[in-house]
Short mmCIF file of C-alpha atoms (C1' of nucleotides) in Angstrom, two decimals:
data_model
loop_
_atom_site.label_atom_id
_atom_site.label_comp_id
_atom_site.label_asym_id
_atom_site.label_seq_id
_atom_site.Cartn_x
_atom_site.Cartn_y
_atom_site.Cartn_z
CA MET A 127 -13.37 39.01 3.86
CA ALA A 128 -16.86 40.00 2.79
CA ARG A 129 -18.81 37.72 0.19
CA THR A 130 -18.80 40.12 -2.40
CA LYS A 131 -15.11 40.52 -2.26
CA ARG A 132 -14.38 36.94 -3.57
CA GLU A 133 -11.04 36.88 -5.65
CA GLN A 134 -11.74 33.09 -7.05
CA ALA A 135 -14.42 30.58 -7.67
CA PRO A 136 -15.33 28.09 -4.94
CA GLU A 137 -14.86 25.05 -7.43
CA GLU A 138 -11.39 27.10 -8.11
CA LYS A 139 -9.85 26.58 -4.78
CA ARG A 140 -11.09 22.93 -5.20
CA ASN A 141 -9.32 22.43 -8.49
CA GLU A 142 -6.27 23.88 -6.64
CA ILE A 143 -6.16 21.53 -4.05
CA VAL A 144 -6.75 18.82 -6.41
CA ALA A 145 -3.97 19.51 -8.41
CA ALA A 146 -1.36 20.03 -5.38
CA ALA A 147 -2.55 16.56 -4.16
CA ARG A 148 -1.96 15.16 -7.81
CA ALA A 149 1.34 16.20 -7.78
CA LEU A 150 2.09 15.10 -4.35
CA LEU A 151 0.18 11.92 -4.40
CA VAL A 152 2.12 10.78 -7.69
CA GLN A 153 5.87 12.16 -6.45
CA GLU A 154 5.63 11.42 -3.08
CA GLY A 155 2.81 8.86 -2.52
CA TYR A 156 -0.10 8.68 -0.10
CA ASP A 157 1.55 8.14 3.25
CA ALA A 158 4.17 10.92 2.25
CA THR A 159 1.34 13.28 1.83
CA SER A 160 -0.02 14.26 4.82
CA ILE A 161 -2.92 16.94 4.85
CA SER A 162 -0.70 19.34 6.16
CA ARG A 163 1.63 19.12 3.71
CA LEU A 164 -1.28 19.23 1.04
CA ALA A 165 -2.78 22.32 2.40
CA ALA A 166 0.32 23.91 2.35
CA ALA A 167 0.79 23.24 -1.11
CA ALA A 168 -2.55 24.29 -1.82
CA GLY A 169 -2.37 27.25 0.04
CA VAL A 170 -5.28 27.08 2.77
CA ALA A 171 -5.10 25.83 6.29
CA PRO A 172 -5.38 21.99 7.40
CA ASN A 173 -8.40 21.73 8.01
CA THR A 174 -9.90 23.45 4.94
CA ILE A 175 -9.34 20.37 3.07
CA TYR A 176 -12.09 19.30 4.86
CA TRP A 177 -14.43 21.68 4.11
CA TYR A 178 -13.89 20.59 0.34
CA PHE A 179 -13.84 16.91 1.15
CA LYS A 180 -15.21 14.12 3.53
CA ASP A 181 -11.75 12.53 4.16
CA LYS A 182 -8.22 12.07 2.44
CA ASP A 183 -9.53 9.28 0.51
CA GLU A 184 -11.91 11.55 -0.94
CA VAL A 185 -9.11 13.52 -1.88
CA LEU A 186 -7.65 10.75 -3.93
CA ILE A 187 -10.53 9.83 -5.48
CA ALA A 188 -10.78 13.25 -6.91
CA VAL A 189 -7.49 13.09 -8.29
CA LEU A 190 -8.23 9.48 -10.06
CA ASP A 191 -11.39 10.51 -11.65
CA ALA A 192 -9.52 13.68 -13.11
CA GLU A 193 -6.78 11.49 -14.05
CA LEU A 194 -8.95 8.68 -15.73
CA THR A 195 -10.78 11.21 -17.83
CA ALA A 196 -7.98 12.77 -19.04
CA SER A 197 -6.69 9.46 -20.12
CA MET A 198 -9.71 8.05 -21.69
CA SER A 199 -9.83 10.71 -23.87
CA ASP A 200 -6.31 10.65 -25.21
CA TYR A 201 -6.77 6.83 -25.66
CA LEU A 202 -9.68 7.49 -28.23
CA GLN A 203 -7.77 9.75 -30.28
CA LEU A 204 -5.02 6.76 -30.53
CA GLN A 205 -6.86 4.18 -32.96
CA THR A 206 -3.95 4.18 -35.65
CA THR A 207 -1.03 1.92 -34.10
CA SER A 208 -1.13 -2.32 -33.87
CA ARG A 209 -2.62 -3.86 -30.96
CA THR A 210 0.74 -4.28 -29.19
CA GLU A 211 1.41 -0.65 -29.42
CA ARG A 212 -1.68 0.18 -28.07
CA LEU A 213 -1.44 -2.28 -24.88
CA LEU A 214 2.03 -0.57 -24.55
CA TRP A 215 0.68 2.87 -24.86
CA VAL A 216 -1.44 2.04 -21.86
CA ALA A 217 1.27 0.62 -19.80
CA ASN A 218 3.41 3.53 -19.91
CA GLN A 219 0.58 5.60 -19.26
CA LEU A 220 -0.18 3.91 -16.06
CA ALA A 221 3.50 3.64 -14.89
CA GLN A 222 3.66 7.56 -15.08
CA VAL A 223 0.85 7.03 -12.35
CA SER A 224 2.13 3.85 -10.90
CA ARG A 225 2.07 5.29 -7.25
CA LEU A 226 -1.52 6.46 -7.66
CA VAL A 227 -2.26 2.64 -8.44
CA SER A 228 -0.52 1.09 -6.07
CA THR A 229 -2.05 3.67 -3.54
CA VAL A 230 -5.66 2.46 -4.91
CA HIS A 231 -4.77 -1.14 -4.33
CA THR A 232 -3.39 -0.57 -0.51
CA ARG A 233 -6.23 1.29 0.43
CA LEU A 234 -9.15 -0.81 -1.33
CA GLU A 235 -9.63 -3.17 1.49
CA GLN A 236 -9.86 -0.01 3.95
CA SER A 237 -11.94 2.56 2.19
CA PRO A 238 -15.18 1.11 0.55
CA ALA A 239 -15.02 4.70 -1.89
CA ILE A 240 -11.84 3.34 -2.89
CA HIS A 241 -13.25 0.16 -3.64
CA ALA A 242 -16.20 1.11 -5.37
CA TRP A 243 -13.83 3.32 -7.70
CA HIS A 244 -11.52 0.27 -8.63
CA GLU A 245 -14.16 -2.12 -9.38
CA ARG A 246 -15.66 0.68 -11.84
CA PHE A 247 -12.03 1.25 -13.08
CA HIS A 248 -11.40 -2.48 -13.96
CA GLU A 249 -15.09 -2.88 -15.63
CA LEU A 250 -13.94 -0.03 -18.01
CA SER A 251 -10.50 -1.29 -18.56
CA GLU A 252 -11.72 -4.71 -19.45
CA GLY A 253 -14.52 -3.95 -21.25
CA VAL A 254 -12.07 -2.35 -23.54
CA LEU A 255 -9.66 -5.16 -23.73
CA ARG A 256 -12.80 -7.80 -24.20
CA ALA A 257 -13.34 -5.55 -27.59
CA GLU A 258 -10.01 -5.54 -28.11
CA PHE A 259 -9.69 -9.41 -28.27
CA GLN A 260 -13.31 -10.04 -29.95
CA GLN A 261 -12.00 -7.82 -33.06
CA ALA A 262 -8.47 -9.80 -33.42
CA GLY A 263 -10.85 -12.58 -33.55
CA VAL A 264 -9.93 -14.67 -30.31
CA ALA A 265 -12.58 -17.65 -29.68
CA ALA A 266 -15.37 -16.51 -27.47
CA ASP A 267 -14.41 -19.20 -24.36
CA ARG A 268 -10.61 -18.27 -24.45
CA ILE A 269 -11.43 -14.11 -23.89
CA GLU A 270 -11.99 -14.09 -20.36
CA ALA A 271 -9.10 -15.45 -18.98
CA ARG A 272 -7.22 -13.70 -21.70
CA VAL A 273 -8.77 -10.16 -20.60
CA LYS A 274 -7.57 -11.27 -16.90
CA ILE A 275 -4.15 -12.02 -17.77
CA SER A 276 -3.89 -9.01 -19.62
CA VAL A 277 -4.79 -6.85 -17.08
CA PHE A 278 -2.66 -8.65 -14.43
CA ALA A 279 0.13 -8.49 -16.46
CA ILE A 280 -0.38 -4.49 -17.10
CA GLU A 281 -0.49 -4.40 -13.46
CA GLY A 282 2.71 -6.43 -12.83
CA LEU A 283 4.69 -3.81 -15.14
CA LEU A 284 3.60 -1.15 -13.08
CA SER A 285 4.66 -2.39 -9.87
CA HIS A 286 8.34 -4.07 -11.59
CA PRO A 287 9.60 -1.93 -14.32
CA LEU A 288 11.07 -3.23 -16.96
CA PRO A 289 13.53 -2.22 -20.26
CA GLU A 290 10.90 -0.48 -22.80
CA ALA A 291 11.84 -4.04 -25.01
CA GLU A 292 10.80 -6.54 -22.59
CA LYS A 293 7.73 -4.66 -21.88
CA ARG A 294 6.87 -4.55 -25.94
CA ALA A 295 7.79 -8.36 -25.77
CA ILE A 296 5.10 -8.90 -23.10
CA CYS A 297 2.76 -7.15 -25.10
CA ALA A 298 3.06 -8.42 -27.77
CA ALA A 299 3.02 -12.06 -25.95
CA LEU A 300 -0.41 -10.81 -24.56
CA VAL A 301 -2.15 -9.97 -27.84
CA GLY A 302 -0.76 -13.18 -29.56
CA GLU A 303 1.13 -11.11 -32.11
CA MET B 49 14.21 -9.61 37.49
CA ALA B 50 17.88 -10.80 37.95
CA ARG B 51 19.53 -12.56 34.97
CA THR B 52 18.95 -16.14 36.63
CA LYS B 53 15.93 -15.82 36.76
CA ARG B 54 14.84 -15.82 33.20
CA GLU B 55 11.70 -18.09 32.74
CA GLN B 56 12.11 -17.58 29.01
CA ALA B 57 15.15 -17.76 26.30
CA PRO B 58 15.08 -14.44 24.78
CA GLU B 59 14.99 -15.62 20.97
CA GLU B 60 11.76 -17.32 22.33
CA LYS B 61 10.12 -13.86 23.24
CA ARG B 62 11.44 -12.65 19.49
CA ASN B 63 9.54 -15.52 17.75
CA GLU B 64 6.08 -14.67 20.20
CA ILE B 65 6.84 -11.17 18.81
CA VAL B 66 7.02 -12.43 15.31
CA ALA B 67 3.90 -14.86 15.82
CA ALA B 68 1.93 -11.87 16.76
CA ALA B 69 3.02 -9.91 14.13
CA ARG B 70 1.83 -12.36 11.47
CA ALA B 71 -1.62 -12.67 12.74
CA LEU B 72 -1.93 -9.12 12.54
CA LEU B 73 -0.39 -8.12 9.61
CA VAL B 74 -2.21 -11.10 7.43
CA GLN B 75 -5.49 -10.51 9.33
CA GLU B 76 -5.63 -6.42 9.75
CA GLY B 77 -2.59 -5.02 7.47
CA TYR B 78 0.23 -2.99 8.01
CA ASP B 79 -1.51 0.12 8.80
CA ALA B 80 -3.41 -1.24 11.32
CA THR B 81 -0.91 -3.24 12.99
CA SER B 82 0.30 -0.27 15.00
CA ILE B 83 3.30 -0.95 17.49
CA SER B 84 1.10 -0.62 20.73
CA ARG B 85 -1.35 -3.04 19.18
CA LEU B 86 1.76 -5.67 18.37
CA ALA B 87 3.22 -4.96 21.57
CA ALA B 88 -0.26 -5.36 23.32
CA ALA B 89 -0.62 -8.70 21.61
CA ALA B 90 3.06 -10.09 22.54
CA GLY B 91 2.48 -8.79 26.26
CA VAL B 92 5.49 -6.43 25.94
CA ALA B 93 5.55 -2.75 26.69
CA PRO B 94 5.34 -1.16 23.22
CA ASN B 95 9.13 0.32 23.19
CA THR B 96 10.26 -3.30 23.77
CA ILE B 97 9.81 -3.97 20.27
CA TYR B 98 13.12 -1.61 19.30
CA TRP B 99 15.07 -3.98 21.59
CA TYR B 100 14.41 -6.79 19.26
CA PHE B 101 13.86 -5.04 15.81
CA LYS B 102 15.48 -2.13 14.19
CA ASP B 103 11.83 -0.68 13.10
CA LYS B 104 8.54 -1.72 11.91
CA ASP B 105 9.52 -3.00 8.68
CA GLU B 106 12.36 -5.25 10.13
CA VAL B 107 9.60 -6.87 11.97
CA LEU B 108 7.42 -7.51 8.66
CA ILE B 109 10.98 -8.77 7.00
CA ALA B 110 11.15 -11.32 9.99
CA VAL B 111 7.34 -12.40 9.08
CA LEU B 112 8.14 -12.53 5.27
CA ASP B 113 11.26 -15.04 5.84
CA ALA B 114 9.62 -17.39 8.22
CA GLU B 115 6.72 -17.40 5.82
CA LEU B 116 8.93 -17.98 3.08
CA THR B 117 10.86 -20.66 4.55
CA ALA B 118 7.60 -22.61 5.61
CA SER B 119 5.80 -22.40 2.12
CA MET B 120 9.02 -23.56 0.02
CA SER B 121 9.49 -26.34 1.92
CA ASP B 122 5.67 -27.34 1.50
CA TYR B 123 5.96 -26.64 -2.09
CA LEU B 124 8.79 -29.22 -2.62
CA GLN B 125 6.88 -31.74 -1.28
CA LEU B 126 4.37 -31.68 -4.02
CA GLN B 127 6.06 -32.55 -7.42
CA THR B 128 3.15 -34.94 -8.24
CA THR B 129 0.65 -33.40 -9.98
CA SER B 130 0.13 -31.19 -12.81
CA ARG B 131 2.01 -27.89 -13.77
CA THR B 132 -1.44 -26.28 -13.95
CA GLU B 133 -2.40 -27.58 -10.43
CA ARG B 134 0.93 -26.76 -9.04
CA LEU B 135 0.35 -23.23 -10.04
CA LEU B 136 -2.82 -22.81 -8.56
CA TRP B 137 -1.52 -24.30 -5.19
CA VAL B 138 1.28 -21.38 -5.14
CA ALA B 139 -1.58 -18.68 -6.20
CA ASN B 140 -3.87 -20.04 -3.44
CA GLN B 141 -0.99 -20.04 -1.02
CA LEU B 142 -0.11 -16.64 -1.52
CA ALA B 143 -3.60 -15.94 -1.28
CA GLN B 144 -3.72 -16.95 2.33
CA VAL B 145 -1.22 -13.99 3.10
CA SER B 146 -2.61 -11.49 0.47
CA ARG B 147 -2.56 -8.48 2.73
CA LEU B 148 1.64 -9.55 3.53
CA VAL B 149 2.39 -9.02 -0.60
CA SER B 150 0.16 -5.95 -0.98
CA THR B 151 2.06 -4.46 2.01
CA VAL B 152 5.82 -5.32 0.70
CA HIS B 153 4.12 -3.90 -3.11
CA THR B 154 3.43 -0.33 -0.96
CA ARG B 155 6.45 -0.43 0.96
CA LEU B 156 8.95 -1.13 -1.53
CA GLU B 157 9.60 2.67 -2.04
CA GLN B 158 9.81 3.73 1.04
CA SER B 159 11.82 0.98 2.69
CA PRO B 160 14.97 -0.05 1.08
CA ALA B 161 15.17 -3.21 3.19
CA ILE B 162 11.69 -4.14 1.73
CA HIS B 163 13.04 -3.63 -1.52
CA ALA B 164 16.02 -5.57 -1.24
CA TRP B 165 13.62 -8.56 0.23
CA HIS B 166 11.23 -7.96 -2.78
CA GLU B 167 13.91 -8.45 -5.22
CA ARG B 168 15.20 -11.80 -3.43
CA PHE B 169 11.82 -13.23 -3.44
CA HIS B 170 11.10 -12.50 -7.32
CA GLU B 171 14.57 -13.82 -8.24
CA LEU B 172 13.72 -17.17 -6.28
CA SER B 173 10.10 -17.13 -7.67
CA GLU B 174 11.53 -16.48 -11.17
CA GLY B 175 14.15 -19.19 -11.14
CA VAL B 176 11.38 -21.85 -10.17
CA LEU B 177 8.97 -20.90 -12.81
CA ARG B 178 12.04 -20.70 -15.53
CA ALA B 179 12.56 -24.29 -14.84
CA GLU B 180 9.19 -25.34 -15.08
CA PHE B 181 8.99 -23.83 -18.88
CA GLN B 182 12.03 -25.37 -19.86
CA GLN B 183 11.09 -28.79 -18.37
CA ALA B 184 7.60 -27.82 -20.68
CA GLY B 185 10.00 -27.48 -23.62
CA VAL B 186 8.97 -23.97 -24.08
CA ALA B 187 11.28 -22.29 -27.16
CA ALA B 188 14.10 -19.96 -25.01
CA ASP B 189 13.80 -17.12 -26.84
CA ARG B 190 9.88 -17.09 -25.28
CA ILE B 191 10.72 -18.31 -22.04
CA GLU B 192 11.39 -14.88 -20.46
CA ALA B 193 8.22 -13.32 -21.35
CA ARG B 194 6.28 -16.24 -20.22
CA VAL B 195 7.98 -16.22 -16.91
CA LYS B 196 7.13 -12.50 -16.32
CA ILE B 197 3.30 -12.94 -17.29
CA SER B 198 2.87 -15.62 -15.21
CA VAL B 199 4.23 -13.84 -12.14
CA PHE B 200 1.98 -10.80 -12.85
CA ALA B 201 -0.99 -13.08 -13.24
CA ILE B 202 -0.18 -14.83 -10.11
CA GLU B 203 -0.09 -11.39 -8.45
CA GLY B 204 -2.76 -10.24 -9.93
CA LEU B 205 -5.32 -13.04 -8.69
CA LEU B 206 -3.95 -11.79 -5.22
CA SER B 207 -5.17 -8.59 -5.41
CA HIS B 208 -8.54 -9.19 -7.93
CA PRO B 209 -9.84 -12.72 -6.41
CA LEU B 210 -11.69 -15.17 -8.76
CA PRO B 211 -13.65 -18.16 -8.58
CA GLU B 212 -11.52 -21.19 -8.16
CA ALA B 213 -12.75 -22.34 -11.74
CA GLU B 214 -11.54 -19.05 -13.56
CA LYS B 215 -8.29 -19.18 -11.37
CA ARG B 216 -7.57 -22.64 -12.65
CA ALA B 217 -8.24 -21.49 -16.52
CA ILE B 218 -5.91 -18.76 -15.90
CA CYS B 219 -3.34 -20.90 -14.64
CA ALA B 220 -3.98 -23.51 -17.57
CA ALA B 221 -3.45 -20.76 -19.95
CA LEU B 222 -0.23 -19.96 -18.54
CA VAL B 223 1.21 -22.94 -18.53
CA GLY B 224 -0.29 -23.70 -22.08
CA GLU B 225 -2.32 -26.43 -21.15
"C1'" DA C 208 -20.79 29.84 2.24
"C1'" DC C 209 -15.97 29.73 3.29
"C1'" DC C 210 -12.11 29.65 6.41
"C1'" DT C 211 -9.44 28.87 10.61
"C1'" DG C 212 -6.81 28.21 15.77
"C1'" DA C 213 -6.80 24.89 19.03
"C1'" DA C 214 -7.87 20.92 20.30
"C1'" DC C 215 -8.21 15.36 20.44
"C1'" DA C 216 -6.51 10.92 19.97
"C1'" DC C 217 -3.71 9.08 17.87
"C1'" DC C 218 1.24 7.12 15.61
"C1'" DG C 219 6.66 5.20 15.18
"C1'" DT C 220 10.41 6.17 17.66
"C1'" DT C 221 13.89 7.91 21.26
"C1'" DC C 222 16.06 8.42 25.56
"C1'" DA C 223 17.18 7.92 30.28
"C1'" DA C 224 16.78 4.88 33.73
"C1'" DG C 225 15.80 0.58 35.98
"C1'" DT C 226 17.08 -4.51 36.98
"C1'" DA D 105 21.42 -8.21 28.43
"C1'" DC D 106 16.40 -7.14 28.38
"C1'" DC D 107 12.60 -3.95 29.39
"C1'" DT D 108 10.14 0.17 30.66
"C1'" DG D 109 7.63 5.28 31.34
"C1'" DA D 110 8.19 9.25 29.90
"C1'" DA D 111 8.77 12.16 26.11
"C1'" DC D 112 9.08 13.85 20.82
"C1'" DA D 113 7.48 15.52 16.56
"C1'" DC D 114 4.39 13.77 13.92
"C1'" DC D 115 -0.79 12.15 12.19
"C1'" DG D 116 -6.13 12.48 10.43
"C1'" DT D 117 -10.21 14.63 11.87
"C1'" DT D 118 -13.39 17.74 14.37
"C1'" DC D 119 -15.66 21.56 16.68
"C1'" DA D 120 -16.54 25.95 18.07
"C1'" DA D 121 -15.51 30.69 16.31
"C1'" DG D 122 -14.75 34.33 12.79
"C1'" DT D 123 -16.24 36.61 8.28
#
DNA sequence: ACCTGAACACCGTTCAAGT
DNA sequence: ACCTGAACACCGTTCAAGT
């Protein structure tokens, strides 16, 4: 096909791959999302994925970045409710992409790129929580442990789903309400 | 080789496979531990693994069972120190096999056998923690949330290693000391 | 610049055959 | 009962070739 006959901007094709990858990674997981399946879902040949991405982990990172951007902008429009409800909202948002979270933790050790993304994500999350605890008047020398415990508890809620009431009780215990 | 000429009891060979699997799974992880590598380490042909185990996940479960049995008997000889120190000990024990923990969480969704093992392990762990909180005089209606938060925090410490002092601060915050 | 068909070295698992 | 060689259908990735 001649170059002038393009029907699609190149980054649109890339976005299609990312969208297909998001759906597959969330619903089926990393291992079940083979490059062949992803290519079929995106309507390209398997090796075409490698024109747009260095390797499979870079596809994952593109999905994670898109997800993070969308979720952060949602969070910022939420400053109305109580701290408990805000934390519960975050837990429930992440629960919708829990397979993504679990995949990140598994591939941490094998992929330096995923490792770096994970570090960045935790710095961001802990910054937000630190600000919440400061605002709530928690003593300065107790904030760090409280921040870590909250992060760990949220992650725990992802891999071990609980009824809404129990989740809320845990969030309340975490923020001290 | 004639049957009477056996140099090795059959379960000894099985134990060798489990021992080799433990080392590989802890040091290299599930994906990196291919059946071929495991077979080479155990000194058998790859398909011989399938004589002793139904599939790769059953090898993992055999390793997990051996690990759990050994750790539980260690824990029971530990009833001397403070609650903080006991919790920290558990965290550090698990940290030595954190790759195993991470593997269990990843394979949960794909293997019903791993899922069942994981449920059993949590029931056991939560039972132990519940007893600790009761003994510490925590109000009955607050125990469940405290138990869950502690479990989640321990798991968090595994995937996000921290300096010993921070780990101890977190354990102290969890048990309320 | 963008995309592909064919190949490479793997993987977990199965099966028929040997002792 | 225990173990194997050879095969099966996959996998992520690369490469030379096409437009």
